[in-house]
Short mmCIF file of C-alpha atoms and ligand atoms in Angstrom, two decimals:
data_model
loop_
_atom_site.label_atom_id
_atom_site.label_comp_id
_atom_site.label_asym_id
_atom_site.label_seq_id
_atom_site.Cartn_x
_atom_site.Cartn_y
_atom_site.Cartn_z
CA UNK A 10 100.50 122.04 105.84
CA UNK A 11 102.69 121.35 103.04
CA UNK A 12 102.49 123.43 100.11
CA UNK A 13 104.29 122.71 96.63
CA UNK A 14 105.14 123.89 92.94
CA UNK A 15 104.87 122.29 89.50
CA UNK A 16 106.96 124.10 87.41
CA UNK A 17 106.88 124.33 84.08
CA UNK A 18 106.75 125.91 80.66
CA UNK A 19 102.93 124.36 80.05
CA UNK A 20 102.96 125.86 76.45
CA UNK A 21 100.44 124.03 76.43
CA UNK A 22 99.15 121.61 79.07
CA UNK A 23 99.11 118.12 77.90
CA UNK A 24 97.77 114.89 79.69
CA UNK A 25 101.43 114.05 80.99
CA UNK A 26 101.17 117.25 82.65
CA UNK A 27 97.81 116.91 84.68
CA UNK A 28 99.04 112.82 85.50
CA UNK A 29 102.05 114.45 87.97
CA UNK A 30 99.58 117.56 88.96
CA UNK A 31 96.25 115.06 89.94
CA UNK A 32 99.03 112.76 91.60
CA UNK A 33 100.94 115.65 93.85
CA UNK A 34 97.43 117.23 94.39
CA UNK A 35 96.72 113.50 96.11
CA UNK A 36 99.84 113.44 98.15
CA UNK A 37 100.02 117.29 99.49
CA UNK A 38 97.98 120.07 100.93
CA UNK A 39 98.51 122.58 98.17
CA UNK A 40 99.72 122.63 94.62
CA UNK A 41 100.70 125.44 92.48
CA UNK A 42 101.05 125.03 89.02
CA UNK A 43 103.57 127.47 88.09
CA UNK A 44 103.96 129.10 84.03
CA UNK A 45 107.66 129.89 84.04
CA UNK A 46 108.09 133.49 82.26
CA UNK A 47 110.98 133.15 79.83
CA UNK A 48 111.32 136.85 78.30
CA UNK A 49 113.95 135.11 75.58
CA UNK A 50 111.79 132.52 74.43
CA UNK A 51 108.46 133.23 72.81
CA UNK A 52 106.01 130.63 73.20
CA UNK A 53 103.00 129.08 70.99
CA UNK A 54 100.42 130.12 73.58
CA UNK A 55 100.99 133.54 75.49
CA UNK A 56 101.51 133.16 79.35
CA UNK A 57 97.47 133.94 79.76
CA UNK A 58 96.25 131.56 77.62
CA UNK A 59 98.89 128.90 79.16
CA UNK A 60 96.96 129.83 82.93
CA UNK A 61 93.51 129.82 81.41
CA UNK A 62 94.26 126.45 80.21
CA UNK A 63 95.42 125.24 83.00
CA UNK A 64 92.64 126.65 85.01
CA UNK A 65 90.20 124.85 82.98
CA UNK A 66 92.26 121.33 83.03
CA UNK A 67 92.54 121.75 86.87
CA UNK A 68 89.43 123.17 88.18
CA UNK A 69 88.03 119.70 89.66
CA UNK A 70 90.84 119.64 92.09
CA UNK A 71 90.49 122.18 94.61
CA UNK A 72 93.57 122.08 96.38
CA UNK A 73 95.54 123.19 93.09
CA UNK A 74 96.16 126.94 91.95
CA UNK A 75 97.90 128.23 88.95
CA UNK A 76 100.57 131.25 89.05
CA UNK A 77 102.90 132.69 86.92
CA UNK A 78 107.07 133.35 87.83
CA UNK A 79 110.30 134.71 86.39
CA UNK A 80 113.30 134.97 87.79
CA UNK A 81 114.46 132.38 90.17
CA UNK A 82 112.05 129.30 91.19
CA UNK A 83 113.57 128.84 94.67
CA UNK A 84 112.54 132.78 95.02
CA UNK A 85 109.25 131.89 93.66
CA UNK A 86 109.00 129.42 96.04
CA UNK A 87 110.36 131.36 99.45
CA UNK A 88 107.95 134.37 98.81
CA UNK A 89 104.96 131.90 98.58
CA UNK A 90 105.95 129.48 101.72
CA UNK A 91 106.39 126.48 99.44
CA UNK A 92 108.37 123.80 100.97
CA UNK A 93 108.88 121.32 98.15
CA UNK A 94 109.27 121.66 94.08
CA UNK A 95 107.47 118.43 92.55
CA UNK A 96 108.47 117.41 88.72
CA UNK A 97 107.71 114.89 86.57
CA UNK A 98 110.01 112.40 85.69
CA UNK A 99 109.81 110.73 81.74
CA UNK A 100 113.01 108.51 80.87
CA UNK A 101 116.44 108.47 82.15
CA UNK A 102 116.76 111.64 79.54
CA UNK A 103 114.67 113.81 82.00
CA UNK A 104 117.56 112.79 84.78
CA UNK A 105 121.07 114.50 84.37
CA UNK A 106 119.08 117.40 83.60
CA UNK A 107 116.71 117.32 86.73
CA UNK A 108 119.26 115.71 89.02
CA UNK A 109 121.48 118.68 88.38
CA UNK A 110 118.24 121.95 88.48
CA UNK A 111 117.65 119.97 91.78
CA UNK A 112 120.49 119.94 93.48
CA UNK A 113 121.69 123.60 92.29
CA UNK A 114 118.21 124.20 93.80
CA UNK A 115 119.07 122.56 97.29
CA UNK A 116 121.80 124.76 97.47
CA UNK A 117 120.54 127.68 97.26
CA UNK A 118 117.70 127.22 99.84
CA UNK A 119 115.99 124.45 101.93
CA UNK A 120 113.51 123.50 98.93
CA UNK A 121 113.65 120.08 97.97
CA UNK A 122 112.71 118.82 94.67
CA UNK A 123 110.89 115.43 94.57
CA UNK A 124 110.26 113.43 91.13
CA UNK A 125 106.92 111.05 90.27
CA UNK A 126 107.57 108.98 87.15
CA UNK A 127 105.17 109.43 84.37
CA UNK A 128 102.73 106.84 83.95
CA UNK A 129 104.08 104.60 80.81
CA UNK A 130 101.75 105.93 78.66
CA UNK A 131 103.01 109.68 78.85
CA UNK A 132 106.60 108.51 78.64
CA UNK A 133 107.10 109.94 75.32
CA UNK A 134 104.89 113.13 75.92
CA UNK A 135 106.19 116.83 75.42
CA UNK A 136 104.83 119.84 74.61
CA UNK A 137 107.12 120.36 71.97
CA UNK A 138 106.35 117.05 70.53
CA UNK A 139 102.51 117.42 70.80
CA UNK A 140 102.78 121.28 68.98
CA UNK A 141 104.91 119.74 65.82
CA UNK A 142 102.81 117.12 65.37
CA UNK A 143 99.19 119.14 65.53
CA UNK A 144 101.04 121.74 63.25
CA UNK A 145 101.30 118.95 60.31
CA UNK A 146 97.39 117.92 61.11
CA UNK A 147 98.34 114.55 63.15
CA UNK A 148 95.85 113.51 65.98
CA UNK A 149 96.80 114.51 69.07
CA UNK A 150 93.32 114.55 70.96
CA UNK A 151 94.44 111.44 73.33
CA UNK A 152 97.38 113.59 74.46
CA UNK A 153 96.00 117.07 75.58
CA UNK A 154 92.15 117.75 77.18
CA UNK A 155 89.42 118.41 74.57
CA UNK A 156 89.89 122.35 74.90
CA UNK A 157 93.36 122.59 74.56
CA UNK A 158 93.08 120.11 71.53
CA UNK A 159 90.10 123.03 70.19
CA UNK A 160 92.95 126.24 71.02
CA UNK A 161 95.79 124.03 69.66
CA UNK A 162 93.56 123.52 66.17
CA UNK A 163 92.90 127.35 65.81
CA UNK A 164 96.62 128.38 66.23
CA UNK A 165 97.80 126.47 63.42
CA UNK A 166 94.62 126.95 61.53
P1 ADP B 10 107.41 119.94 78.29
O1 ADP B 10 108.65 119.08 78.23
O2 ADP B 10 106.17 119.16 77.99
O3 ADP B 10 107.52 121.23 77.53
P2 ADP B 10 107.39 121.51 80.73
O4 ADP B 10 108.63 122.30 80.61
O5 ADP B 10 106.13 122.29 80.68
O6 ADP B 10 107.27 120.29 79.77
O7 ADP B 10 107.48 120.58 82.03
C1 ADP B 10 106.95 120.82 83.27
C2 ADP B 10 107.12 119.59 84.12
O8 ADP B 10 106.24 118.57 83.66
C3 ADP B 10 108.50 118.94 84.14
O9 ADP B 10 108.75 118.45 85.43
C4 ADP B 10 108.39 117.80 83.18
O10 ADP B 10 109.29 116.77 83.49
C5 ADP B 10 106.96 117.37 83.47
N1 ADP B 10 106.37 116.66 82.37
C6 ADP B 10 106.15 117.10 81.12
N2 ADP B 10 105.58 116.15 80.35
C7 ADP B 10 105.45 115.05 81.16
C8 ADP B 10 104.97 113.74 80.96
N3 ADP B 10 104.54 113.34 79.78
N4 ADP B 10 104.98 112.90 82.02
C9 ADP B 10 105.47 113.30 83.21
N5 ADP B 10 105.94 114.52 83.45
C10 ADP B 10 105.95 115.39 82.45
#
């Protein structure tokens, strides 16, 4: 049985998110959608709303499962017997930076990352991107699921 991780920050969820998680949910046994913990960094949505959310957006595929971490993902990933860390892939921007978590990851244990590339029309997607833009009132309801598009409205409301 092979079991992996999406890691992430999910603050929140957005459709470029659920694309890689419906895809690796298709290809392997288990997925576990994983809300990285950063103590320094204070998010837009707390680390419970960020797994309710994600709940919600994943609860039609019954192999997936959402957890929280801090500290080291390869730790995350012994202690839970998962044997692979899946990530998205946007542009050649995403690369160095993944290339480089992946192999420092690979040498520090047996996990192996592997990458999906975004379908084209998620290319440009972030979190980040998706939060300043529903901040100044744009439309961002083709980008995120109907209810995170609702959460998102009341945060900056
Ligand atoms: P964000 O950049 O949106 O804040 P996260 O830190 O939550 O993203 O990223 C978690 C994972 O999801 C990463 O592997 C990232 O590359 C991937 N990801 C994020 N947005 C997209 C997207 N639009 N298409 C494909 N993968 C994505």
């Amino acid at each position: 049985m092979t079991k992996v991780v999406c890691p992430g920050s999910f603050d929140p969820v957005t459709n470029g998110h659920l694309d890689i998680i419906e895809r690796a949910s298709r290809l392997f046994d288990e997925v576990v959608v994983a809300v990285l913990v950063n103590e320094s960094k204070k998010g837009l949505f707390t680390i419970d709303e960020r797994l309710e959310l994600l709940d919600r957006a994943t609860s039609d595929l019954p192999n997936v499962s959402t957890a929280s971490f801090n500290g080291l993902l390869v730790d995350f990933c012994t202690d839970n017997g998962i044997s692979a860390i899946v990530k998205g892939l946007r542009a050649v921007t995403d690369f160095d930076y993944e290339l480089q978590m992946a192999q420092m990851n690979g040498s520090l244990t047996e996990v192996d990352t592997l990458f999906i590339p975004t379908t084209p029309e998620y290319s440009f997607l972030a979190s980040s991107l998706v939060k300043e833009v529903a901040k100044h009132g744009g439309d961002v309801s083709r980008l995120v699921p109907d209810f995170v598009l609702t959460d998102l409205k009341a945060k900056y409301a």
